[in-house]
Amino acid sequence: MQALKKKKTWPLLFLSFACLTALVYVLLVLPPGTALPIFSLSISYIPIFFVLLFLSIYGITAFFLTSALQGILVGGLVVGFLLFRFFNLTHPFFAVVLVVLFVCLEGVVWKRK
């Protein structure tokens, strides 16, 4: 019996490289204390950083694991850990809780297959 080979999604890889390029641009060119003026709003670059980081990790992980849901889980784990660090929640308990949550969600995804 042949195993079904999942098709690699090339658009996810291109999306992740585009987001990674934009992330490098945000990190290298834009000063950290400024805000992005959009119409009458001024948006900090920090949410843009986290969204671009999530999208790039999601795309690369989903491409190599051929599972979009696992890409979302890994991207969420990395961004969640960095958000904990950003808000100065550096106690090891938070990292353990995040890993336990990740393992539980991965178990739900694995059981559903």
Coordinates of C-alpha atoms in Angstrom, one line a residue:
M1 CA 0.0 0.0 0.0
Q2 CA 1.4 3.4 -1.0
A3 CA 1.4 6.2 1.5
L4 CA -0.3 9.3 0.2
K5 CA 2.2 12.1 -0.3
K6 CA 1.0 15.5 0.7
K7 CA 1.6 18.3 -1.7
K8 CA 4.0 21.0 -0.6
T9 CA 2.4 24.4 -0.7
W10 CA 4.8 26.7 -2.5
P11 CA 2.7 29.8 -1.9
L12 CA 3.3 29.4 1.8
L13 CA 7.0 29.4 1.3
F14 CA 6.8 32.6 -0.8
L15 CA 4.6 34.2 1.8
S16 CA 7.0 33.4 4.5
F17 CA 10.0 34.8 2.6
A18 CA 8.1 37.9 1.8
C19 CA 7.2 38.4 5.5
L20 CA 10.7 37.6 6.5
T21 CA 12.0 40.2 4.1
A22 CA 9.5 42.8 5.5
L23 CA 10.5 41.8 9.0
V24 CA 14.2 42.3 8.3
Y25 CA 13.3 45.7 6.8
V26 CA 11.3 46.7 9.9
L27 CA 14.2 45.6 12.2
L28 CA 17.0 47.3 10.2
V29 CA 15.5 50.5 8.8
L30 CA 12.8 51.7 11.1
P31 CA 13.8 53.3 14.5
P32 CA 12.4 51.4 17.5
G33 CA 10.7 54.3 19.3
T34 CA 8.7 55.7 16.4
A35 CA 5.1 54.9 15.3
L36 CA 3.7 54.3 11.9
P37 CA 1.3 57.1 11.0
I38 CA -1.8 55.8 9.2
F39 CA -4.4 58.5 8.5
S40 CA -5.0 60.0 12.0
L41 CA -3.7 56.9 13.9
S42 CA -0.2 56.2 15.0
I43 CA 0.5 52.5 15.2
S44 CA 3.6 51.2 17.0
Y45 CA 5.9 48.8 15.0
I46 CA 5.7 46.2 17.7
P47 CA 2.4 44.6 16.6
I48 CA 3.7 44.7 13.0
F49 CA 6.8 42.9 14.1
F50 CA 4.9 40.1 15.9
V51 CA 2.5 39.6 13.0
L52 CA 5.3 39.4 10.4
L53 CA 7.2 37.0 12.7
F54 CA 4.1 34.8 13.1
L55 CA 3.4 34.8 9.4
S56 CA 7.0 33.9 8.5
I57 CA 7.3 31.1 11.0
Y58 CA 3.8 29.8 10.0
G59 CA 4.8 29.7 6.4
I60 CA 8.1 28.0 6.8
T61 CA 6.8 25.5 9.3
A62 CA 3.7 24.7 7.3
F63 CA 5.8 24.2 4.2
F64 CA 8.2 21.8 5.8
L65 CA 5.7 19.9 7.9
T66 CA 3.0 20.0 5.2
S67 CA 0.4 20.9 7.9
A68 CA -1.0 24.4 8.1
L69 CA -2.4 23.7 11.6
Q70 CA 1.0 22.6 12.9
G71 CA 2.4 25.8 11.4
I72 CA -0.1 27.9 13.3
L73 CA 0.8 26.0 16.5
V74 CA 4.5 26.5 16.2
G75 CA 4.1 30.1 15.1
G76 CA 1.8 30.7 18.1
L77 CA 4.3 29.1 20.5
V78 CA 7.2 31.2 19.3
V79 CA 5.2 34.5 19.3
G80 CA 3.6 33.6 22.6
F81 CA 7.0 33.0 24.2
L82 CA 8.3 36.3 22.8
L83 CA 5.2 38.2 24.0
F84 CA 5.8 36.8 27.5
R85 CA 9.4 38.0 27.3
F86 CA 8.2 41.4 26.0
F87 CA 5.8 41.9 28.9
N88 CA 8.6 40.8 31.3
L89 CA 6.9 37.5 32.3
T90 CA 10.2 35.6 32.5
H91 CA 9.5 33.1 35.2
P92 CA 10.0 29.5 34.0
F93 CA 6.5 28.7 35.0
F94 CA 5.2 30.7 32.0
A95 CA 7.4 28.8 29.6
V96 CA 6.3 25.5 31.0
V97 CA 2.6 26.5 30.7
L98 CA 3.2 27.6 27.1
V99 CA 4.9 24.2 26.3
V100 CA 2.1 22.2 28.0
L101 CA -0.5 24.2 26.1
F102 CA 1.4 23.5 22.9
V103 CA 1.6 19.8 23.6
C104 CA -2.1 19.6 24.5
L105 CA -3.1 21.3 21.3
E106 CA -0.8 19.2 19.3
G107 CA -2.3 16.1 20.9
V108 CA -5.8 17.3 19.9
V109 CA -4.6 17.9 16.3
W110 CA -2.9 14.5 16.2
K111 CA -5.9 12.7 17.6
R112 CA -8.2 14.4 15.1
K113 CA -6.2 13.0 12.2

